Amino acid sequence: MTPGRLSIVLHTHMPYVEGFGTWPFGEEWLWEATATCYLPLLDVLDAHPGAVTVSLTPVLADQFEARGVPGRFLSFLRGTREASHRLDFEAHPELAPQLEHSRERYRRAAASFDRRGGDLIAAFAPHARWTSSATHAVLPLLATDAGIRLQLKTGIAAHRARFGAWGGGLWLPECAYGGWLDARLGEAGVRVACVELTDVGIDPRRALRTAAGPLLAPIDRELIDLVWRADGYPSGVAYLDTHGFTERRHLAWTVDGRPYDPSRAAARVRADAADFVARAAARVRGGGWSVCALDTELLGHWWAEGVDWLAAVIEECERAGVALVPLDAEACGEDAAPAPALPVTSWGRPRTLRTWSAPRAKGLAWRQRAAELRVLGGPSSLRARRELLALQSSDWAFLVSEGTAGPYPLERAAGHEAALDAALAGAGEPALRNLAPYLDRSPRSAGV
């Protein structure tokens, strides 16, 4: 057996929000994630090339390339955020150091964006090795093979058009997997994908090889939960409380309610990074491959110090002699075991498809499947297919189930349904500016 290895996989994703609302729900999600997560993360990736496996969803890349996005983003940073900080400085003079720290995060983001020429696709190009389906659809919930092919082919074509070579790494949206996907994944050229098998009784430290060819890399929930569980690292009392805002939605207090002290947080970052690496080393001691998969947006956005933690983990792995390597099909396949029959799983709660298809999701899965059958039951326009792809996003059902975005997700779903019907009838005007721009590289017939 090969020596033990650790891979950190960052799943980088945002539903299509540009042009669909601003605050509190809409494209400000994109601006905030770009400012507090993506741009700081790029500095870490540039400093440590190849240390982390980065999956960039096509739908997020679509928005990076959309007309007007660079200008609106800079306007948010240099207009909205500058003005909102001034107001908070006036309201809270006692928090001046904390508000200055907050303001500097946005100023650094603007400077970084300018330095990169406003081109986030070029900035991610050296690092984004994995892709995903076109709009992050829960693939096991799609109605037809044609629907699965449309999502996979569109997403992979977009990645190749933007980044060139693709090594076959694919992020399964929501880690949602069913055995019948294997043939479609193999057909699309997928060579390795992450799956959630925590409750299946399978050791996650060894990849599985399916009969159709793709490797399944189980994610290591024991490591992931060091970050994701309620008492994980981001709950540390020295860190910024990302749920406790000033009146203008700035961060100034720590989890334990004190005014924020960056030096106190930095010490906690180093301690948590050392703890993570020690636990990872124990997981792979004697062999095995541990995959810690995280939503990229957790780092920097939901956990303000998360990007600093990642940088410290990379450095600590080097110091401690832990092999931190990309999740690569050739290497992780060396010790792969034949995949047994597996249940349908996801990284939802519970680890089934209930987050996206149970009653709390308000029937969105049924509406998405019905729309899929209407569009793919015969020849259809590119516009109709784009609206279908937009409707199929897993994010709408997730936000409805979690109740975290008010009426926004149901309104978005209804809007895409109505636009889809208008497109099938040859009426109306398209609202999607840059969703799936490479869709016309796929066949237009129902067979996809």
Coordinates of C-alpha atoms in Angstrom, one line a residue:
M1 CA 0.0 0.0 0.0
T2 CA 1.2 3.5 -0.8
P3 CA 2.2 5.9 2.1
G4 CA -0.7 7.9 3.6
R5 CA -1.8 11.1 1.9
L6 CA -4.1 14.0 2.5
S7 CA -6.1 15.9 -0.1
I8 CA -8.0 19.1 0.6
V9 CA -10.7 19.6 -2.0
L10 CA -12.4 23.0 -2.2
H11 CA -15.8 23.1 -3.9
T12 CA -16.2 26.6 -5.3
H13 CA -19.8 27.4 -6.2
M14 CA -22.4 30.1 -6.4
P15 CA -25.9 29.9 -7.9
Y16 CA -26.6 32.2 -10.8
V17 CA -27.4 35.4 -8.9
E18 CA -25.8 38.2 -11.0
G19 CA -28.6 40.4 -12.3
F20 CA -31.2 38.7 -10.0
G21 CA -31.7 41.1 -7.0
T22 CA -29.2 42.8 -4.8
W23 CA -29.7 42.9 -1.0
P24 CA -30.5 40.9 1.1
F25 CA -30.7 38.1 -1.6
G26 CA -29.0 38.3 -4.9
E27 CA -25.8 39.4 -6.5
E28 CA -24.4 40.8 -3.2
W29 CA -23.8 37.1 -2.4
L30 CA -21.4 37.1 -5.3
W31 CA -19.7 40.3 -4.3
E32 CA -19.2 39.3 -0.7
A33 CA -17.9 35.9 -1.5
T34 CA -15.5 37.4 -4.1
A35 CA -14.2 40.0 -1.7
T36 CA -13.9 37.9 1.5
C37 CA -13.2 34.5 0.1
Y38 CA -12.2 34.1 -3.6
L39 CA -9.6 36.9 -3.8
P40 CA -7.9 36.1 -0.5
L41 CA -7.9 32.4 -1.4
L42 CA -6.2 33.1 -4.8
D43 CA -3.3 34.6 -2.9
V44 CA -2.9 31.4 -0.9
L45 CA -3.3 29.2 -4.1
D46 CA -0.7 31.3 -5.9
A47 CA 1.8 31.0 -3.0
H48 CA 1.2 27.2 -2.8
P49 CA 0.5 25.9 -6.3
G50 CA -0.8 22.4 -6.4
A51 CA -1.3 22.0 -2.7
V52 CA -5.1 22.1 -2.9
T53 CA -7.6 20.6 -5.3
V54 CA -9.9 23.3 -6.5
S55 CA -13.3 22.6 -8.2
L56 CA -14.8 25.7 -9.8
T57 CA -18.4 25.2 -10.9
P58 CA -19.3 26.4 -14.5
V59 CA -22.2 28.5 -13.2
L60 CA -19.8 30.5 -11.0
A61 CA -17.4 31.0 -13.9
D62 CA -20.3 32.1 -16.0
Q63 CA -20.9 35.0 -13.6
F64 CA -17.2 35.9 -13.4
E65 CA -17.4 36.4 -17.2
A66 CA -20.8 38.2 -17.3
R67 CA -21.0 41.6 -18.8
G68 CA -20.8 44.4 -16.3
V69 CA -19.7 42.2 -13.3
P70 CA -16.2 43.8 -12.8
G71 CA -17.7 47.3 -12.7
R72 CA -20.5 46.4 -10.4
F73 CA -18.2 44.5 -8.1
L74 CA -15.8 47.5 -7.7
S75 CA -18.8 49.8 -7.3
F76 CA -19.9 47.6 -4.4
L77 CA -16.4 47.7 -2.8
R78 CA -15.6 51.4 -3.3
G79 CA -19.1 52.8 -3.1
T80 CA -21.4 50.7 -1.0
R81 CA -18.9 49.3 1.5
E82 CA -16.9 52.5 1.9
A83 CA -20.1 54.4 2.6
S84 CA -21.5 51.8 5.0
H85 CA -18.3 51.8 7.0
R86 CA -18.3 55.5 7.3
L87 CA -21.8 55.3 8.8
D88 CA -20.8 52.6 11.2
F89 CA -17.7 54.7 12.3
E90 CA -20.0 57.5 13.2
A91 CA -22.4 55.2 15.1
H92 CA -19.8 53.2 16.9
P93 CA -16.6 55.2 17.6
E94 CA -15.7 52.7 20.3
L95 CA -15.3 50.0 17.6
A96 CA -13.0 52.1 15.4
P97 CA -10.1 49.4 15.3
Q98 CA -12.6 46.6 14.5
L99 CA -14.3 48.7 11.8
E100 CA -11.0 49.7 10.3
H101 CA -10.0 46.0 10.1
S102 CA -13.3 45.3 8.4
R103 CA -12.9 48.1 5.9
E104 CA -9.4 47.0 5.1
R105 CA -10.7 43.6 4.0
Y106 CA -12.7 45.3 1.2
R107 CA -10.0 47.7 0.3
R108 CA -7.5 44.8 -0.1
A109 CA -10.0 43.0 -2.2
A110 CA -10.4 45.9 -4.5
A111 CA -6.6 46.3 -4.9
S112 CA -6.3 42.5 -5.5
F113 CA -9.0 42.6 -8.2
D114 CA -7.3 45.6 -9.9
R115 CA -3.9 43.8 -9.7
R116 CA -5.5 40.8 -11.5
G117 CA -7.0 43.0 -14.2
G118 CA -10.5 42.1 -13.0
D119 CA -10.1 38.7 -14.7
L120 CA -11.0 36.0 -12.2
I121 CA -11.1 33.3 -14.8
A122 CA -7.4 34.0 -15.6
A123 CA -6.7 34.1 -11.9
F124 CA -8.2 30.7 -11.2
A125 CA -6.8 29.1 -14.4
P126 CA -3.7 27.7 -12.8
H127 CA -5.7 26.2 -10.0
A128 CA -9.2 25.1 -11.2
R129 CA -8.5 21.5 -12.2
W130 CA -12.0 20.1 -11.4
T131 CA -15.3 21.1 -12.8
S132 CA -18.9 20.2 -12.1
S133 CA -22.2 19.9 -13.9
A134 CA -23.5 23.1 -15.6
T135 CA -25.6 24.5 -12.9
H136 CA -25.1 22.3 -9.9
A137 CA -28.1 20.0 -10.4
V138 CA -28.6 17.1 -8.0
L139 CA -27.9 14.5 -10.7
P140 CA -29.7 11.5 -9.1
L141 CA -32.9 13.5 -9.1
L142 CA -33.0 14.3 -12.8
A143 CA -35.7 12.5 -14.8
T144 CA -33.7 11.3 -17.9
D145 CA -30.3 10.3 -19.1
A146 CA -30.6 13.2 -21.6
G147 CA -30.9 15.6 -18.6
I148 CA -27.8 14.1 -17.0
R149 CA -25.9 14.3 -20.2
L150 CA -27.0 17.9 -20.8
Q151 CA -25.7 19.0 -17.3
L152 CA -22.4 17.0 -17.6
K153 CA -21.6 17.9 -21.3
T154 CA -22.4 21.6 -20.8
G155 CA -20.3 21.9 -17.7
I156 CA -17.3 20.0 -19.0
A157 CA -17.4 21.9 -22.3
A158 CA -17.4 25.2 -20.4
H159 CA -14.4 24.1 -18.3
R160 CA -12.4 23.0 -21.4
A161 CA -13.2 26.2 -23.3
R162 CA -12.0 28.3 -20.3
F163 CA -9.2 26.4 -18.9
G164 CA -8.0 24.0 -21.6
A165 CA -7.1 20.5 -20.5
W166 CA -9.3 18.6 -18.1
G167 CA -8.0 15.6 -16.1
G168 CA -11.5 14.1 -15.4
G169 CA -12.0 15.4 -11.9
L170 CA -15.7 16.2 -11.3
W171 CA -17.5 17.5 -8.3
L172 CA -20.8 15.8 -7.9
P173 CA -23.2 18.5 -6.8
E174 CA -24.1 18.0 -3.1
C175 CA -22.0 14.8 -3.4
A176 CA -25.2 13.3 -4.5
Y177 CA -24.6 9.8 -6.0
G178 CA -26.5 6.8 -7.3
G179 CA -25.0 3.8 -9.0
W180 CA -26.9 4.4 -12.2
L181 CA -24.8 7.6 -12.7
D182 CA -21.6 5.5 -13.3
A183 CA -22.2 4.9 -16.9
R184 CA -23.1 8.5 -17.6
L185 CA -20.0 9.7 -15.7
G186 CA -17.7 7.4 -17.6
E187 CA -19.3 8.4 -20.9
A188 CA -18.6 12.0 -20.1
G189 CA -14.9 11.3 -19.4
V190 CA -15.1 11.6 -15.6
R191 CA -12.3 9.8 -13.9
V192 CA -12.7 10.7 -10.2
A193 CA -15.5 12.2 -8.1
C194 CA -16.0 12.7 -4.4
V195 CA -18.9 10.8 -2.6
E196 CA -20.3 10.8 0.9
L197 CA -20.3 7.3 2.3
T198 CA -20.0 8.1 6.0
D199 CA -23.1 6.1 7.0
V200 CA -22.4 3.1 4.6
G201 CA -19.8 1.4 6.7
I202 CA -17.0 1.8 4.2
D203 CA -13.5 3.0 5.2
P204 CA -13.2 6.5 3.6
R205 CA -9.4 6.2 3.2
R206 CA -9.5 4.1 0.0
A207 CA -11.0 5.0 -3.4
L208 CA -13.5 2.7 -5.1
R209 CA -13.4 1.8 -8.7
T210 CA -16.8 1.4 -10.4
A211 CA -17.4 -1.1 -13.2
A212 CA -17.9 1.8 -15.6
G213 CA -14.5 3.2 -14.8
P214 CA -14.8 6.3 -12.7
L215 CA -13.1 6.3 -9.3
L216 CA -15.2 7.3 -6.2
A217 CA -13.2 9.1 -3.5
P218 CA -15.1 8.9 -0.2
I219 CA -14.8 12.2 1.8
D220 CA -13.4 11.8 5.3
R221 CA -16.2 13.0 7.5
E222 CA -14.0 12.7 10.6
L223 CA -11.7 15.5 9.3
I224 CA -14.4 17.5 7.7
D225 CA -16.4 17.7 10.9
L226 CA -13.4 19.4 12.6
V227 CA -14.5 22.4 10.6
W228 CA -18.2 21.8 9.9
R229 CA -19.8 20.6 13.1
A230 CA -21.4 23.0 15.5
D231 CA -18.4 23.0 17.8
G232 CA -15.8 23.0 15.0
Y233 CA -12.9 25.4 14.6
P234 CA -15.0 28.4 13.4
S235 CA -16.8 28.3 16.7
G236 CA -13.6 29.3 18.5
V237 CA -14.3 32.2 20.8
A238 CA -11.4 34.4 19.3
Y239 CA -12.9 34.3 15.8
L240 CA -15.1 36.9 14.2
D241 CA -18.8 36.1 14.8
T242 CA -20.0 36.0 11.2
H243 CA -23.7 36.1 12.4
G244 CA -23.3 39.2 14.6
F245 CA -23.4 42.3 12.5
T246 CA -23.4 46.0 13.1
E247 CA -26.3 48.0 11.7
R248 CA -24.6 48.1 8.3
R249 CA -23.7 44.4 8.3
H250 CA -20.0 44.7 9.3
L251 CA -18.2 42.2 11.5
A252 CA -16.8 43.7 14.7
W253 CA -17.3 41.2 17.6
T254 CA -15.9 37.8 18.3
V255 CA -17.8 34.6 19.0
D256 CA -17.6 35.3 22.8
G257 CA -18.9 38.8 22.3
R258 CA -15.7 40.8 22.7
P259 CA -14.4 43.5 20.3
Y260 CA -12.3 41.7 17.7
D261 CA -8.6 41.3 18.3
P262 CA -6.7 40.1 15.1
S263 CA -3.7 39.0 17.1
R264 CA -5.8 36.8 19.3
A265 CA -7.5 35.3 16.3
A266 CA -4.2 34.7 14.6
A267 CA -2.9 32.7 17.5
R268 CA -6.1 30.6 17.4
V269 CA -5.6 30.0 13.6
R270 CA -2.1 28.6 14.2
A271 CA -3.4 26.3 17.0
D272 CA -6.3 25.0 15.0
A273 CA -4.1 24.4 11.9
A274 CA -1.7 22.4 14.0
D275 CA -4.5 20.4 15.6
F276 CA -6.0 19.6 12.1
V277 CA -2.7 18.5 10.7
A278 CA -2.0 16.3 13.7
R279 CA -5.4 14.6 13.4
A280 CA -5.0 14.2 9.6
A281 CA -1.5 12.6 10.2
A282 CA -3.1 10.1 12.6
R283 CA -5.8 9.3 10.0
V284 CA -3.3 8.3 7.3
R285 CA -0.6 6.9 9.4
G286 CA 0.2 3.5 8.0
G287 CA -1.4 4.2 4.6
G288 CA -4.6 5.4 3.1
W289 CA -5.9 8.6 1.5
S290 CA -7.9 11.1 3.4
V291 CA -10.1 13.6 1.5
C292 CA -11.2 16.7 3.4
A293 CA -13.8 18.4 1.2
L294 CA -15.0 21.8 2.1
D295 CA -17.3 24.5 0.5
T296 CA -14.8 27.2 -0.5
E297 CA -17.2 29.9 0.6
L298 CA -16.8 28.7 4.2
L299 CA -13.3 30.0 4.1
G300 CA -13.2 33.8 4.5
H301 CA -16.9 34.4 4.1
W302 CA -18.6 32.3 6.8
W303 CA -15.4 31.8 8.7
A304 CA -13.5 35.1 8.4
E305 CA -10.2 33.6 9.3
G306 CA -10.7 30.4 7.2
V307 CA -8.3 31.4 4.4
D308 CA -5.6 32.1 7.0
W309 CA -6.3 28.7 8.5
L310 CA -5.9 27.0 5.1
A311 CA -2.6 28.8 4.6
A312 CA -1.4 27.7 8.0
V313 CA -2.5 24.1 7.3
I314 CA -0.5 24.0 4.1
E315 CA 2.6 25.3 5.9
E316 CA 2.0 22.9 8.9
C317 CA 1.7 19.9 6.6
E318 CA 5.1 20.7 5.2
R319 CA 6.6 21.2 8.6
A320 CA 5.1 18.0 10.0
G321 CA 5.9 15.9 6.9
V322 CA 2.3 15.2 6.0
A323 CA 1.9 14.5 2.3
L324 CA -0.6 17.1 1.1
V325 CA -1.4 16.2 -2.5
P326 CA -4.0 17.0 -5.2
L327 CA -6.8 14.5 -5.6
D328 CA -5.6 12.9 -8.8
A329 CA -7.2 9.9 -10.6
E330 CA -3.9 8.1 -11.4
A331 CA -2.5 8.3 -7.9
C332 CA -5.7 7.6 -5.9
G333 CA -6.5 4.7 -8.2
E334 CA -3.4 2.8 -7.2
D335 CA -5.0 1.1 -4.2
A336 CA -8.6 1.4 -5.3
A337 CA -11.0 -1.4 -4.3
P338 CA -13.9 -2.6 -6.5
A339 CA -17.0 -0.6 -5.6
P340 CA -19.7 -2.6 -4.0
A341 CA -23.4 -1.9 -4.5
L342 CA -24.0 1.5 -2.9
P343 CA -27.1 3.3 -1.7
V344 CA -28.1 6.7 -3.0
T345 CA -26.2 9.2 -0.8
S346 CA -25.4 12.9 -0.5
W347 CA -23.9 15.2 2.0
G348 CA -27.3 16.6 3.0
R349 CA -28.9 16.1 6.4
P350 CA -29.7 13.2 6.5
R351 CA -27.2 11.8 4.0
T352 CA -30.0 11.0 1.5
L353 CA -31.7 13.2 -1.1
R354 CA -34.3 14.5 1.4
T355 CA -32.8 18.0 1.6
W356 CA -33.8 18.4 -2.1
S357 CA -36.8 16.2 -2.5
A358 CA -38.7 15.9 0.8
P359 CA -41.9 18.0 1.5
R360 CA -39.8 20.7 3.1
A361 CA -38.4 21.4 -0.4
K362 CA -41.9 22.4 -1.5
G363 CA -42.1 20.0 -4.5
L364 CA -39.2 21.6 -6.4
A365 CA -37.8 18.2 -7.5
W366 CA -41.1 17.3 -9.1
R367 CA -41.3 20.7 -10.9
Q368 CA -37.7 20.4 -12.1
R369 CA -38.4 16.9 -13.5
A370 CA -41.6 18.0 -15.2
A371 CA -39.7 20.9 -16.8
E372 CA -37.0 18.6 -17.9
L373 CA -39.5 16.3 -19.7
R374 CA -41.1 19.3 -21.4
V375 CA -37.8 20.7 -22.7
L376 CA -36.0 17.4 -23.6
G377 CA -39.0 15.6 -24.9
G378 CA -38.2 16.9 -28.4
P379 CA -36.1 19.6 -30.1
S380 CA -35.9 22.8 -28.1
S381 CA -34.3 26.2 -28.3
L382 CA -31.1 27.1 -26.5
R383 CA -33.0 29.6 -24.5
A384 CA -35.4 26.9 -23.2
R385 CA -32.4 24.8 -22.3
R386 CA -30.7 27.6 -20.4
E387 CA -33.9 28.2 -18.4
L388 CA -34.1 24.5 -17.6
L389 CA -30.5 24.5 -16.5
A390 CA -31.2 27.5 -14.3
L391 CA -34.2 25.9 -12.8
Q392 CA -32.3 22.6 -12.0
S393 CA -29.9 24.3 -9.6
S394 CA -29.8 22.4 -6.3
D395 CA -29.5 25.7 -4.5
W396 CA -33.2 26.6 -4.7
A397 CA -34.3 23.5 -2.9
F398 CA -31.5 23.8 -0.4
L399 CA -32.4 27.4 0.5
V400 CA -36.1 26.5 0.7
S401 CA -35.4 23.5 3.0
E402 CA -33.1 25.5 5.2
G403 CA -35.3 28.5 5.3
T404 CA -32.3 30.9 5.0
A405 CA -33.3 33.1 2.1
G406 CA -36.9 34.0 2.6
P407 CA -39.1 33.9 -0.6
Y408 CA -36.1 34.3 -2.9
P409 CA -35.5 30.7 -4.0
L410 CA -39.1 29.9 -4.7
E411 CA -39.4 33.2 -6.7
R412 CA -36.3 32.3 -8.7
A413 CA -37.7 28.8 -9.4
A414 CA -41.0 30.2 -10.5
G415 CA -39.4 32.8 -12.7
H416 CA -37.3 30.2 -14.5
E417 CA -40.3 28.0 -15.0
A418 CA -42.3 30.9 -16.5
A419 CA -39.4 31.9 -18.7
L420 CA -39.0 28.3 -19.8
D421 CA -42.6 28.0 -20.8
A422 CA -42.3 31.3 -22.7
A423 CA -39.3 30.1 -24.5
L424 CA -41.1 26.8 -25.6
A425 CA -43.9 29.0 -26.9
G426 CA -41.5 31.3 -28.7
A427 CA -42.5 34.3 -26.7
G428 CA -40.9 36.6 -24.1
E429 CA -37.4 38.0 -23.8
P430 CA -34.5 36.1 -22.2
A431 CA -33.3 37.4 -18.8
L432 CA -30.3 35.2 -18.3
R433 CA -27.3 37.2 -19.4
N434 CA -24.4 34.7 -19.3
L435 CA -25.7 31.3 -18.0
A436 CA -24.2 28.4 -19.9
P437 CA -22.6 30.3 -22.8
Y438 CA -21.1 27.2 -24.1
L439 CA -24.4 25.3 -24.3
D440 CA -24.5 25.7 -28.1
R441 CA -21.5 23.3 -28.3
S442 CA -23.9 20.5 -27.3
P443 CA -26.3 18.8 -29.7
R444 CA -29.7 20.4 -29.9
S445 CA -31.7 17.3 -30.3
A446 CA -33.5 15.6 -27.4
G447 CA -30.9 12.8 -27.4
V448 CA -28.3 15.3 -26.2

